[in-house]
Amino acid sequence: MTKKQKKMLIRIIVSAALMIAFLFIPMEGALRFLAYMIPYLIIGYDILIKAVKGILNKQVFDENFLMAIATVGAIALAIVDNGDYTEAIAVMLFYQIGEWFQSYAVGKSRKNISDLMDIRPDYAHIEKGGHLEQVDPDEVEIGSTIVVQPGEKVPLDGIVLEGFSTLNTSALTGESLPRDICPGEEIISGCINMTGVLKIQTTKEFEESTVSKILDLVENASSRKSRSEDFISKFARIYTPAVCYSALALAILPPLVLLFLGSDPQWYSWIYRALTFLVISCPCALVISIPLSFFAGIGGASKAGILVKGSNYLETLSKTKIVVFDKTGTLTQGVFEVSAIHHNLMDQEKLIEMAALAESASSHPISKSLQKAYGKEIDRSRVSDIREISGHGIQAKVDGHEVLIGNDKLMKENQISYIECHQTGTILHMAIDQTYAGHIVIADRIKPTSKQAMQALRNCGIQKTVMLTGDIQKVAKEFAGQLGLDAFYSDLLPQDKVEKVEELLAQRPEKSVLAFVGDGINDAPVLSRADIGIAMGAMGSDAAIEAADVVLMDDDPLQIAKAIKISKKCLRIVYQNIVFAIGIKLACLLLGALGLANMWLAIFADVGVMVLAVLNAIRTLSIPK
């Protein structure tokens, strides 16, 4: 509990104790009034102050105004009639109990967000003259060398220069499994260095680092409201003044009609009904519990390593019926290795050398796998006239020889006869000086949980799973068959993926949502075009955080089903609270207007419904298995 919550709890206990004690102490007149005003002001002074400020600021119609008018009116009736002030105190007391529950629930859901905020580093160590100097992460420039000691947070993204260690990435991924790191590997900010001393060369400034972008994403998540939240906000703006005027009409019109007809106007009875009507009408249950449900849902998701950019995306995610996947790095590990060389007319090592040199300017995983297979430092002076042919391959001059390396389309375009490969994988055909030189087979591995993820998606209501890939049809078909996908599209260029998603969007059933899952680097246009973009395996990827609506900090495909389950549970609770709160309110308002409800039923209709709705809302914090 916070200091503010503890203070409120003390006020609730003291006020309740005094009210109960005064019931057993015989008092009359002014003494009784003054005695009962003590617990009333202890519990309600802040509500009265807020109500007065609202009137002065011309923002009259809110729950503070309703509570103030209802309780002050109840006190006025007690002075005139029976001297029973307990109803007024009870209304304020139970309202504050409801507010305390709401504050506690928000605090609990905020804890998951604040736990994530703990990844923000406080300092960075720079080595100067054999000593470590502590500086603000904002002051560290790109290319600087920082030192991270065991137990410290990694303050900036970079590449490990020296040291071996184990990283705790749980704050980022939601997974407690540690990750080993060694020289040459990329490291992201926000992780905790557990064992060895690491020297890291920074590759990004703090503002552009992973930790900074994640924190910005989470901090701004609550600003993007869902349709349900917008509906409740608009509803409350119209509803609150409407019930205030209705209560005023209920207090004045029936007595005037009775007076006109020559009957007893029964002012006390109708004013009491109007005050009861006001207490019942307070829209706290809706105004508090609906945003709280989404806030808790976002907090619960972040705890699982699923960052949702706003409650509007959480709502959209719950309606997902079609999931479209990129293949490489999403369903596969994205770790390419040279698995075979066929029909080569020169020595294998020489062929790999020529291929690695031709691909030396590309950052594509396939190029990196060729450079890894070559295993030597690339001499860029041996390469010239490099030209990347989108969707086909590379053309370059290596040691004066013209080298073509790419798919069968590249060979056909250059009228070079080639030999087809019957092995599964990415096939790179090579031609040197317009003569076919053989082909290299590069294989990627399916992620261990990819197949399980497809079944999990079907279990949570996904009707269609689709894979988009630039691979040839044979390779794509084998992958799709192994994973049990419903459809696949192969031989796609980057721009073809956007067109294919456009087609799928046009063909989808009405009101069904299409989600695209990609690695967030090459797939940014498709992530933006889909109804909801999910970036996975995207730690450190600016494109993922910029283009996607949901970022999965772990590259496990099973997280997609978990994200959809969290969103569905959240929306289920939101709709339960809307139906429950509005249903009870309308029933009790009718009873209040007919004089069949007293102030105690009004307390239940307001505070009781709010407490039950809030308790239901915080269920979104628990993460489905």
Coordinates of C-alpha atoms in Angstrom, one line a residue:
M1 CA 0.0 0.0 0.0
T2 CA 1.1 3.6 -0.7
K3 CA 1.2 6.3 2.0
K4 CA -1.9 7.8 0.4
Q5 CA -3.8 4.5 0.6
K6 CA -2.8 3.9 4.2
K7 CA -4.0 7.4 5.1
M8 CA -7.4 6.8 3.4
L9 CA -7.7 3.4 5.2
I10 CA -7.1 5.1 8.6
R11 CA -9.8 7.7 7.7
I12 CA -12.3 4.9 6.8
I13 CA -11.6 3.0 10.0
V14 CA -11.9 6.2 12.3
S15 CA -15.0 7.4 10.5
A16 CA -16.7 4.0 10.7
A17 CA -15.8 3.6 14.4
L18 CA -17.1 7.0 15.3
M19 CA -20.4 6.5 13.4
I20 CA -21.0 3.1 15.1
A21 CA -20.0 4.5 18.6
F22 CA -22.4 7.5 18.2
L23 CA -25.3 5.0 17.6
F24 CA -25.0 3.9 21.2
I25 CA -24.5 7.3 22.7
P26 CA -27.8 9.2 23.4
M27 CA -27.5 12.7 22.0
E28 CA -30.1 15.3 20.8
G29 CA -30.3 18.5 18.8
A30 CA -27.2 20.5 18.0
L31 CA -24.9 18.2 20.0
R32 CA -26.0 15.2 17.9
F33 CA -25.5 17.2 14.7
L34 CA -22.0 18.4 15.6
A35 CA -21.0 14.9 16.8
Y36 CA -22.1 13.2 13.5
M37 CA -20.4 16.0 11.4
I38 CA -17.0 14.8 12.8
P39 CA -17.0 11.3 11.1
Y40 CA -18.7 12.9 8.0
L41 CA -16.0 15.5 7.5
I42 CA -13.2 13.0 8.3
I43 CA -14.3 10.7 5.5
G44 CA -15.7 13.3 3.1
Y45 CA -13.8 16.6 3.3
D46 CA -11.8 15.9 0.1
I47 CA -15.0 15.1 -1.9
L48 CA -16.6 18.3 -0.7
I49 CA -13.5 20.3 -1.7
K50 CA -13.3 18.7 -5.2
A51 CA -17.0 19.3 -5.7
V52 CA -16.6 23.1 -4.9
K53 CA -13.5 23.3 -7.2
G54 CA -15.5 21.6 -9.9
I55 CA -18.3 24.2 -9.6
L56 CA -15.8 27.1 -9.6
N57 CA -14.1 25.7 -12.7
K58 CA -17.4 25.2 -14.4
Q59 CA -17.0 21.4 -14.5
V60 CA -19.9 20.7 -12.3
F61 CA -21.2 17.2 -13.3
D62 CA -18.9 14.6 -11.9
E63 CA -19.1 11.9 -9.1
N64 CA -17.8 14.4 -6.5
F65 CA -20.7 16.7 -7.2
L66 CA -23.2 13.9 -7.0
M67 CA -21.8 12.6 -3.7
A68 CA -21.7 16.1 -2.2
I69 CA -25.3 17.0 -3.2
A70 CA -26.7 13.6 -2.1
T71 CA -25.0 13.6 1.3
V72 CA -25.6 17.3 2.1
G73 CA -29.2 16.9 1.1
A74 CA -29.5 13.8 3.3
I75 CA -28.1 15.8 6.2
A76 CA -30.6 18.6 5.6
L77 CA -33.5 16.1 5.6
A78 CA -32.2 14.6 8.8
I79 CA -32.1 18.1 10.5
V80 CA -35.7 18.7 9.4
D81 CA -37.1 15.3 10.1
N82 CA -35.6 12.6 12.3
G83 CA -32.0 13.5 13.1
D84 CA -30.7 10.3 11.5
Y85 CA -27.3 11.3 10.0
T86 CA -26.0 7.7 9.5
E87 CA -27.3 7.5 5.9
A88 CA -25.3 10.5 4.8
I89 CA -22.1 9.3 6.5
A90 CA -22.6 5.8 5.2
V91 CA -23.0 7.0 1.6
M92 CA -19.7 8.9 1.9
L93 CA -18.0 6.1 3.8
F94 CA -18.9 3.4 1.3
Y95 CA -18.0 5.6 -1.6
Q96 CA -14.5 6.1 -0.2
I97 CA -14.2 2.4 0.4
G98 CA -15.0 1.9 -3.3
E99 CA -12.4 4.5 -4.2
W100 CA -9.8 2.8 -2.0
F101 CA -10.4 -0.5 -3.7
Q102 CA -10.1 1.2 -7.1
S103 CA -6.8 2.9 -6.0
Y104 CA -5.4 -0.5 -4.7
A105 CA -6.4 -2.2 -8.0
V106 CA -4.7 0.4 -10.1
G107 CA -1.6 0.2 -7.9
K108 CA -1.5 -3.5 -8.4
S109 CA -1.8 -3.3 -12.2
R110 CA 0.8 -0.4 -12.2
K111 CA 3.3 -2.7 -10.4
N112 CA 3.7 -4.8 -13.6
I113 CA 4.4 -1.5 -15.5
S114 CA 6.8 -0.2 -12.8
D115 CA 8.6 -3.5 -12.7
L116 CA 9.2 -3.0 -16.4
M117 CA 10.3 0.6 -15.7
D118 CA 13.1 -0.8 -13.5
I119 CA 15.0 -1.7 -16.6
R120 CA 15.9 2.0 -17.0
P121 CA 19.6 2.3 -16.2
D122 CA 20.8 4.9 -13.8
Y123 CA 24.3 5.2 -15.0
A124 CA 27.0 3.9 -17.4
H125 CA 30.7 3.2 -16.7
I126 CA 33.3 4.5 -19.1
E127 CA 36.9 3.4 -18.6
K128 CA 39.3 6.4 -18.5
G129 CA 43.0 6.1 -17.5
G130 CA 42.5 2.7 -15.9
H131 CA 39.6 3.9 -13.7
L132 CA 35.9 3.6 -14.2
E133 CA 34.0 6.9 -14.5
Q134 CA 30.3 6.9 -13.8
V135 CA 28.3 9.0 -16.3
D136 CA 24.7 9.5 -17.3
P137 CA 23.7 7.1 -20.2
D138 CA 22.4 10.2 -22.1
E139 CA 26.0 11.5 -22.3
V140 CA 27.5 8.3 -23.9
E141 CA 28.2 8.7 -27.6
I142 CA 28.0 6.0 -30.3
G143 CA 31.2 4.1 -30.6
S144 CA 32.2 4.6 -26.9
T145 CA 33.4 1.7 -24.8
I146 CA 31.5 1.0 -21.6
V147 CA 32.1 -1.5 -18.9
V148 CA 29.3 -3.4 -17.3
Q149 CA 30.1 -5.3 -14.0
P150 CA 28.2 -8.2 -12.5
G151 CA 24.8 -7.2 -11.1
E152 CA 24.6 -4.0 -13.2
K153 CA 22.0 -3.2 -15.9
V154 CA 23.3 -2.9 -19.4
P155 CA 22.7 0.8 -20.1
L156 CA 23.0 1.0 -23.9
D157 CA 22.8 -1.2 -27.0
G158 CA 26.1 -2.4 -28.4
I159 CA 28.5 -5.2 -29.3
V160 CA 30.5 -7.1 -26.8
L161 CA 34.3 -6.5 -27.2
E162 CA 35.6 -8.4 -24.2
G163 CA 34.2 -10.8 -21.6
F164 CA 31.9 -13.8 -21.2
S165 CA 28.8 -13.6 -19.1
T166 CA 25.2 -14.6 -18.5
L167 CA 22.4 -12.1 -18.9
N168 CA 19.1 -11.9 -17.1
T169 CA 16.5 -10.8 -19.7
S170 CA 13.4 -11.4 -17.7
A171 CA 12.4 -7.8 -17.5
L172 CA 12.4 -7.6 -21.3
T173 CA 11.1 -11.0 -22.3
G174 CA 9.1 -12.3 -19.3
E175 CA 11.3 -15.4 -19.4
S176 CA 13.5 -16.3 -16.4
L177 CA 15.9 -18.4 -18.5
P178 CA 19.3 -16.7 -18.6
R179 CA 21.2 -16.0 -21.9
D180 CA 24.9 -16.5 -22.4
I181 CA 26.9 -13.7 -24.2
C182 CA 30.4 -13.7 -25.7
P183 CA 32.6 -11.3 -27.7
G184 CA 31.2 -10.3 -31.1
E185 CA 27.6 -10.7 -30.1
E186 CA 25.0 -7.9 -29.9
I187 CA 23.7 -6.9 -26.5
I188 CA 20.6 -4.8 -25.7
S189 CA 20.0 -2.3 -23.0
G190 CA 17.8 -3.3 -20.1
C191 CA 19.3 -6.7 -19.5
I192 CA 21.1 -7.4 -16.2
N193 CA 24.7 -8.7 -16.3
M194 CA 24.9 -11.6 -13.9
T195 CA 28.4 -13.2 -13.9
G196 CA 31.4 -11.7 -15.8
V197 CA 32.7 -8.2 -16.6
L198 CA 31.8 -7.0 -20.1
K199 CA 33.3 -4.4 -22.3
I200 CA 30.8 -3.1 -24.8
Q201 CA 31.1 -0.8 -27.8
T202 CA 27.9 1.2 -28.0
T203 CA 26.0 1.2 -31.3
K204 CA 23.1 3.6 -30.3
E205 CA 22.6 6.7 -28.2
F206 CA 20.4 6.2 -25.2
E207 CA 17.4 7.9 -26.8
E208 CA 17.5 5.4 -29.6
S209 CA 18.3 2.4 -27.5
T210 CA 16.0 -0.6 -26.9
V211 CA 15.3 0.3 -23.3
S212 CA 14.4 3.9 -24.1
K213 CA 12.0 2.9 -26.9
I214 CA 10.3 0.2 -24.7
L215 CA 9.8 2.7 -21.8
D216 CA 8.4 5.3 -24.2
L217 CA 6.0 2.7 -25.7
V218 CA 4.7 1.6 -22.2
E219 CA 4.4 5.1 -20.9
N220 CA 2.2 6.1 -23.8
A221 CA 0.1 2.9 -24.0
S222 CA -2.7 4.3 -21.8
S223 CA -3.1 7.4 -24.1
R224 CA -4.5 5.2 -26.9
K225 CA -8.0 4.5 -25.9
S226 CA -10.2 1.6 -27.1
R227 CA -13.7 2.0 -28.5
S228 CA -15.2 0.7 -25.3
E229 CA -13.3 3.4 -23.3
D230 CA -14.4 6.1 -25.7
F231 CA -18.0 4.9 -25.4
I232 CA -17.9 5.1 -21.6
S233 CA -16.3 8.6 -21.6
K234 CA -19.0 9.9 -24.0
F235 CA -21.7 8.0 -22.0
A236 CA -20.6 9.6 -18.7
R237 CA -20.5 13.1 -20.2
I238 CA -24.2 12.8 -21.3
Y239 CA -25.4 10.5 -18.5
T240 CA -24.2 12.6 -15.5
P241 CA -26.0 15.9 -16.3
A242 CA -29.0 13.9 -17.5
V243 CA -29.5 12.2 -14.1
C244 CA -28.8 15.4 -12.2
Y245 CA -31.6 17.2 -14.1
S246 CA -33.8 14.0 -13.7
A247 CA -33.2 14.1 -9.9
L248 CA -34.1 17.8 -9.8
A249 CA -37.3 17.1 -11.7
L250 CA -38.1 14.2 -9.4
A251 CA -37.7 16.5 -6.3
I252 CA -39.8 19.4 -7.7
L253 CA -42.3 18.3 -10.3
P254 CA -44.4 15.6 -8.4
P255 CA -44.8 17.8 -5.3
L256 CA -45.9 20.8 -7.5
V257 CA -48.4 18.6 -9.3
L258 CA -49.8 17.3 -6.0
L259 CA -49.9 20.9 -4.7
F260 CA -51.8 22.0 -7.8
L261 CA -54.3 19.1 -7.3
G262 CA -54.9 20.2 -3.7
S263 CA -53.1 17.2 -2.1
D264 CA -50.2 17.0 0.4
P265 CA -47.0 17.7 -1.7
Q266 CA -44.9 15.3 0.4
W267 CA -41.7 17.4 -0.1
Y268 CA -39.6 15.3 2.2
S269 CA -40.6 12.0 0.5
W270 CA -39.8 13.3 -3.1
I271 CA -36.6 15.1 -2.1
Y272 CA -35.5 11.8 -0.4
R273 CA -36.3 9.9 -3.6
A274 CA -34.3 12.4 -5.6
L275 CA -31.3 12.2 -3.3
T276 CA -31.5 8.4 -3.5
F277 CA -31.7 8.6 -7.3
L278 CA -28.5 10.8 -7.3
V279 CA -26.5 8.3 -5.2
I280 CA -27.7 5.4 -7.4
S281 CA -26.9 7.3 -10.6
C282 CA -23.2 7.9 -9.9
P283 CA -21.4 6.2 -12.9
C284 CA -18.3 5.3 -10.9
A285 CA -18.5 1.5 -11.7
L286 CA -18.3 2.2 -15.4
V287 CA -16.0 5.2 -15.4
I288 CA -13.4 3.5 -13.2
S289 CA -13.6 -0.3 -14.0
I290 CA -13.5 -0.1 -17.8
P291 CA -10.2 1.9 -18.2
L292 CA -8.9 -0.1 -15.2
S293 CA -9.6 -3.4 -17.0
F294 CA -7.6 -2.3 -20.0
F295 CA -4.8 -0.9 -17.9
A296 CA -4.6 -4.1 -15.9
G297 CA -4.6 -6.1 -19.2
I298 CA -1.7 -4.0 -20.6
G299 CA 0.1 -4.5 -17.3
G300 CA -0.4 -8.3 -17.2
A301 CA 0.7 -8.5 -20.9
S302 CA 3.9 -6.5 -20.2
K303 CA 4.7 -8.9 -17.3
A304 CA 4.6 -11.7 -19.9
G305 CA 7.0 -9.8 -22.2
I306 CA 4.2 -8.7 -24.5
L307 CA 4.1 -4.9 -25.1
V308 CA 0.8 -3.6 -26.3
K309 CA 0.9 0.0 -27.6
G310 CA -2.6 0.9 -26.3
S311 CA -6.0 -0.5 -25.2
N312 CA -7.3 0.1 -28.7
Y313 CA -4.8 -2.5 -30.0
L314 CA -5.7 -4.9 -27.1
E315 CA -9.4 -4.6 -28.2
T316 CA -8.5 -5.2 -31.9
L317 CA -6.3 -8.2 -31.1
S318 CA -9.2 -9.9 -29.3
K319 CA -11.1 -10.0 -32.7
T320 CA -8.3 -11.7 -34.6
K321 CA -9.4 -14.5 -36.9
I322 CA -6.6 -14.6 -39.5
V323 CA -2.9 -14.7 -38.7
V324 CA -0.3 -14.1 -41.5
F325 CA 3.3 -15.0 -40.8
D326 CA 6.6 -14.0 -42.4
K327 CA 8.8 -17.1 -42.5
T328 CA 12.4 -16.2 -41.8
G329 CA 13.1 -15.3 -38.1
T330 CA 9.4 -15.6 -37.3
L331 CA 8.6 -19.3 -37.8
T332 CA 12.2 -20.3 -38.3
Q333 CA 15.3 -19.5 -36.2
G334 CA 16.7 -17.2 -38.9
V335 CA 20.1 -18.8 -38.4
F336 CA 21.2 -19.8 -41.9
E337 CA 24.0 -22.3 -42.5
V338 CA 25.6 -23.6 -45.6
S339 CA 24.4 -27.2 -45.6
A340 CA 25.6 -28.4 -49.1
I341 CA 27.3 -27.5 -52.4
H342 CA 26.3 -29.2 -55.5
H343 CA 27.4 -29.4 -59.2
N344 CA 30.4 -27.2 -58.5
L345 CA 32.9 -26.8 -61.3
M346 CA 35.6 -25.4 -59.0
D347 CA 36.9 -26.3 -55.5
Q348 CA 34.2 -25.9 -52.9
E349 CA 36.3 -23.5 -50.8
K350 CA 37.0 -21.3 -53.8
L351 CA 33.3 -21.2 -54.7
I352 CA 32.4 -20.2 -51.1
E353 CA 35.1 -17.5 -51.2
M354 CA 33.8 -16.0 -54.4
A355 CA 30.2 -16.1 -53.0
A356 CA 31.2 -14.5 -49.7
L357 CA 33.1 -11.7 -51.5
A358 CA 30.2 -11.0 -53.9
E359 CA 27.7 -10.9 -50.9
S360 CA 30.1 -8.8 -48.7
A361 CA 28.0 -5.6 -49.0
S362 CA 24.7 -7.2 -47.9
S363 CA 23.5 -7.5 -44.3
H364 CA 21.0 -10.2 -45.1
P365 CA 21.2 -13.4 -43.0
I366 CA 22.0 -15.4 -46.1
S367 CA 25.0 -13.2 -46.8
K368 CA 26.2 -13.5 -43.2
S369 CA 25.9 -17.3 -43.5
L370 CA 28.2 -17.3 -46.6
Q371 CA 30.7 -15.0 -44.8
K372 CA 30.6 -17.3 -41.8
A373 CA 31.2 -20.4 -44.0
Y374 CA 34.2 -18.6 -45.6
G375 CA 35.6 -17.9 -42.1
K376 CA 38.2 -15.3 -43.1
E377 CA 38.3 -11.6 -43.1
I378 CA 36.7 -10.1 -46.2
D379 CA 39.0 -8.1 -48.4
R380 CA 36.6 -5.5 -49.9
S381 CA 39.3 -4.3 -52.3
R382 CA 38.8 -7.5 -54.3
V383 CA 35.1 -6.6 -55.0
S384 CA 33.7 -3.9 -57.2
D385 CA 30.5 -3.0 -59.1
I386 CA 28.2 -4.6 -56.6
R387 CA 24.6 -4.4 -57.7
E388 CA 21.7 -5.9 -55.7
I389 CA 18.8 -7.1 -57.9
S390 CA 15.7 -7.1 -55.7
G391 CA 14.1 -10.5 -55.5
H392 CA 16.8 -12.1 -57.6
G393 CA 20.2 -11.8 -56.1
I394 CA 23.6 -10.1 -56.5
Q395 CA 25.8 -9.1 -59.4
A396 CA 29.4 -8.1 -58.6
K397 CA 33.0 -8.2 -59.9
V398 CA 35.3 -10.4 -57.8
D399 CA 39.0 -10.4 -58.8
G400 CA 38.0 -9.0 -62.2
H401 CA 35.5 -11.9 -62.8
E402 CA 31.7 -11.2 -63.2
V403 CA 29.9 -13.1 -60.5
L404 CA 26.1 -13.7 -60.4
I405 CA 24.7 -15.3 -57.3
G406 CA 21.0 -15.7 -56.6
N407 CA 17.8 -17.7 -57.4
D408 CA 16.7 -19.4 -60.6
K409 CA 15.1 -16.1 -61.8
L410 CA 18.5 -14.5 -61.9
M411 CA 19.9 -17.3 -64.0
K412 CA 16.9 -17.2 -66.4
E413 CA 17.2 -13.4 -66.7
N414 CA 20.8 -13.8 -67.7
Q415 CA 20.1 -16.8 -70.0
I416 CA 22.3 -19.1 -68.0
S417 CA 21.4 -22.8 -68.0
Y418 CA 21.4 -24.1 -64.4
I419 CA 20.8 -27.4 -62.6
E420 CA 17.8 -27.5 -60.3
C421 CA 18.3 -28.7 -56.7
H422 CA 16.0 -31.2 -55.1
Q423 CA 17.2 -30.5 -51.5
T424 CA 15.1 -28.4 -49.1
G425 CA 16.5 -25.0 -48.3
T426 CA 17.4 -21.7 -49.9
I427 CA 19.2 -22.4 -53.2
L428 CA 21.9 -20.0 -54.4
H429 CA 22.9 -20.6 -58.0
M430 CA 26.3 -19.2 -59.1
A431 CA 27.6 -18.2 -62.4
I432 CA 31.1 -16.8 -63.1
D433 CA 31.7 -15.0 -66.3
Q434 CA 28.3 -16.2 -67.7
T435 CA 29.2 -19.8 -67.0
Y436 CA 27.2 -21.9 -64.4
A437 CA 29.5 -22.7 -61.5
G438 CA 27.2 -24.8 -59.2
H439 CA 24.8 -24.0 -56.4
I440 CA 25.0 -23.6 -52.6
V441 CA 22.2 -24.9 -50.3
I442 CA 21.5 -22.7 -47.3
A443 CA 19.2 -24.2 -44.7
D444 CA 17.2 -22.5 -41.9
R445 CA 15.8 -24.4 -38.9
I446 CA 12.1 -24.3 -37.7
K447 CA 11.7 -23.0 -34.2
P448 CA 11.0 -25.8 -31.7
T449 CA 7.6 -24.2 -30.7
S450 CA 6.4 -23.1 -34.2
K451 CA 4.2 -26.2 -34.7
Q452 CA 2.8 -26.1 -31.2
A453 CA 2.0 -22.4 -31.7
M454 CA -0.2 -23.2 -34.7
Q455 CA -2.3 -25.6 -32.6
A456 CA -2.5 -23.0 -29.8
L457 CA -3.8 -20.4 -32.2
R458 CA -6.5 -22.7 -33.4
N459 CA -7.5 -23.4 -29.8
C460 CA -8.0 -19.7 -29.2
G461 CA -10.3 -19.2 -32.2
I462 CA -8.0 -18.4 -35.1
Q463 CA -9.7 -19.6 -38.3
K464 CA -6.8 -19.3 -40.8
T465 CA -3.0 -19.3 -40.7
V466 CA -1.0 -18.1 -43.7
M467 CA 2.7 -18.0 -44.5
L468 CA 4.4 -15.5 -46.8
T469 CA 7.9 -16.1 -48.0
G470 CA 10.4 -15.3 -50.8
D471 CA 11.4 -19.0 -50.9
I472 CA 10.6 -21.2 -53.9
Q473 CA 7.3 -23.1 -53.8
K474 CA 8.9 -26.5 -53.0
V475 CA 10.6 -25.1 -49.9
A476 CA 7.6 -23.1 -48.8
K477 CA 5.3 -26.2 -49.3
E478 CA 7.5 -28.4 -47.1
F479 CA 7.6 -25.8 -44.3
A480 CA 3.8 -25.2 -44.5
G481 CA 3.2 -29.0 -44.3
Q482 CA 5.5 -29.5 -41.3
L483 CA 3.8 -26.7 -39.4
G484 CA 0.2 -27.5 -40.4
L485 CA -0.5 -24.1 -41.9
D486 CA -3.7 -23.5 -43.8
A487 CA -2.1 -21.6 -46.7
F488 CA 1.2 -20.3 -48.0
Y489 CA 2.4 -18.0 -50.8
S490 CA 6.0 -18.4 -52.1
D491 CA 8.4 -16.5 -54.5
L492 CA 7.3 -13.2 -53.0
L493 CA 9.3 -10.0 -53.3
P494 CA 9.1 -7.5 -50.4
Q495 CA 6.4 -5.4 -52.3
D496 CA 4.5 -8.6 -53.1
K497 CA 3.9 -9.3 -49.4
V498 CA 2.0 -6.0 -49.1
E499 CA -0.1 -6.8 -52.1
K500 CA -0.8 -10.4 -50.8
V501 CA -1.9 -8.9 -47.4
E502 CA -4.2 -6.5 -49.3
E503 CA -5.8 -9.5 -51.1
L504 CA -6.3 -11.3 -47.8
L505 CA -7.8 -8.2 -46.2
A506 CA -10.3 -7.9 -49.1
Q507 CA -11.2 -11.6 -48.9
R508 CA -11.7 -11.9 -45.1
P509 CA -15.1 -12.2 -43.5
E510 CA -16.8 -9.1 -42.3
K511 CA -15.6 -7.8 -38.8
S512 CA -12.8 -10.4 -38.6
V513 CA -9.3 -9.0 -37.9
L514 CA -6.1 -9.9 -39.8
A515 CA -2.9 -9.9 -37.9
F516 CA 0.6 -10.0 -39.5
V517 CA 3.5 -11.3 -37.6
G518 CA 7.0 -10.4 -38.8
D519 CA 10.5 -9.8 -37.6
G520 CA 10.0 -6.0 -37.8
I521 CA 13.0 -5.1 -39.9
N522 CA 12.1 -6.0 -43.5
D523 CA 8.3 -6.3 -42.8
A524 CA 7.6 -2.8 -41.6
P525 CA 5.3 -1.9 -44.5
V526 CA 3.2 -5.1 -44.0
L527 CA 3.1 -4.6 -40.2
S528 CA 1.6 -1.1 -40.8
R529 CA -0.9 -2.3 -43.4
A530 CA -2.4 -5.2 -41.4
D531 CA -5.3 -4.6 -39.0
I532 CA -2.8 -5.4 -36.3
G533 CA 0.9 -5.7 -36.6
I534 CA 2.8 -8.1 -34.3
A535 CA 6.6 -7.8 -34.2
M536 CA 8.4 -10.8 -32.8
G537 CA 12.1 -11.6 -32.2
A538 CA 12.4 -7.8 -32.4
M539 CA 14.6 -6.8 -29.5
G540 CA 16.6 -3.9 -30.6
S541 CA 14.8 -3.4 -33.9
D542 CA 13.6 0.2 -34.4
A543 CA 11.4 -0.9 -37.2
A544 CA 9.5 -3.3 -34.9
I545 CA 8.8 -0.8 -32.2
E546 CA 7.9 1.9 -34.8
A547 CA 5.6 -0.1 -37.2
A548 CA 4.0 -2.8 -35.0
D549 CA 1.1 -2.4 -32.6
V550 CA 2.2 -5.3 -30.4
V551 CA 5.8 -6.1 -29.7
L552 CA 6.8 -9.6 -28.4
M553 CA 10.0 -9.3 -26.5
D554 CA 10.6 -13.1 -26.8
D555 CA 10.8 -14.6 -30.3
D556 CA 8.7 -17.6 -29.2
P557 CA 5.7 -18.0 -31.6
L558 CA 3.6 -19.4 -28.6
Q559 CA 3.5 -15.8 -27.3
I560 CA 1.1 -14.8 -30.1
A561 CA -1.6 -17.2 -28.7
K562 CA -0.9 -15.9 -25.2
A563 CA -1.3 -12.3 -26.4
I564 CA -4.7 -13.1 -28.0
K565 CA -5.8 -15.0 -24.9
I566 CA -4.9 -12.0 -22.7
S567 CA -6.8 -9.6 -25.0
K568 CA -9.9 -11.9 -25.1
K569 CA -10.0 -12.2 -21.3
C570 CA -9.6 -8.5 -21.0
L571 CA -12.5 -7.8 -23.4
R572 CA -14.7 -10.4 -21.7
I573 CA -14.3 -8.7 -18.4
V574 CA -14.9 -5.3 -19.9
Y575 CA -18.3 -6.4 -21.4
Q576 CA -19.2 -8.2 -18.2
N577 CA -18.7 -4.9 -16.3
I578 CA -20.6 -2.8 -18.8
V579 CA -23.6 -5.2 -18.8
F580 CA -23.5 -5.7 -15.0
A581 CA -23.1 -2.0 -14.1
I582 CA -25.6 -0.6 -16.5
G583 CA -28.2 -3.3 -15.7
I584 CA -28.0 -2.9 -11.9
K585 CA -28.0 0.9 -12.3
L586 CA -31.1 1.0 -14.5
A587 CA -33.0 -1.4 -12.2
C588 CA -32.1 0.6 -9.0
L589 CA -32.8 4.0 -10.7
L590 CA -36.3 2.7 -11.5
L591 CA -36.8 1.5 -7.9
G592 CA -35.5 4.8 -6.6
A593 CA -37.8 6.9 -8.8
L594 CA -40.8 4.8 -7.6
G595 CA -39.8 5.2 -4.0
L596 CA -39.1 1.5 -3.5
A597 CA -35.4 2.0 -2.8
N598 CA -33.9 3.7 0.2
M599 CA -30.4 5.2 0.7
W600 CA -28.9 1.8 1.7
L601 CA -29.9 0.2 -1.7
A602 CA -28.5 3.4 -3.3
I603 CA -25.2 2.7 -1.6
F604 CA -25.1 -0.8 -3.0
A605 CA -26.1 0.4 -6.5
D606 CA -23.2 2.9 -6.4
V607 CA -20.4 1.6 -4.2
G608 CA -21.3 -2.1 -4.2
V609 CA -21.4 -2.3 -7.9
M610 CA -18.2 -0.3 -8.2
V611 CA -16.3 -2.6 -5.8
L612 CA -17.6 -5.7 -7.6
A613 CA -16.7 -4.2 -11.0
V614 CA -13.2 -3.2 -9.8
L615 CA -12.5 -6.7 -8.3
N616 CA -13.6 -8.2 -11.6
A617 CA -11.4 -5.8 -13.5
I618 CA -8.2 -6.8 -11.7
R619 CA -8.7 -10.4 -12.8
T620 CA -7.1 -9.2 -16.1
L621 CA -3.8 -9.0 -14.2
S622 CA -3.6 -12.8 -14.1
I623 CA -2.0 -14.2 -17.3
P624 CA -3.7 -17.2 -19.0
K625 CA -1.4 -20.3 -19.2

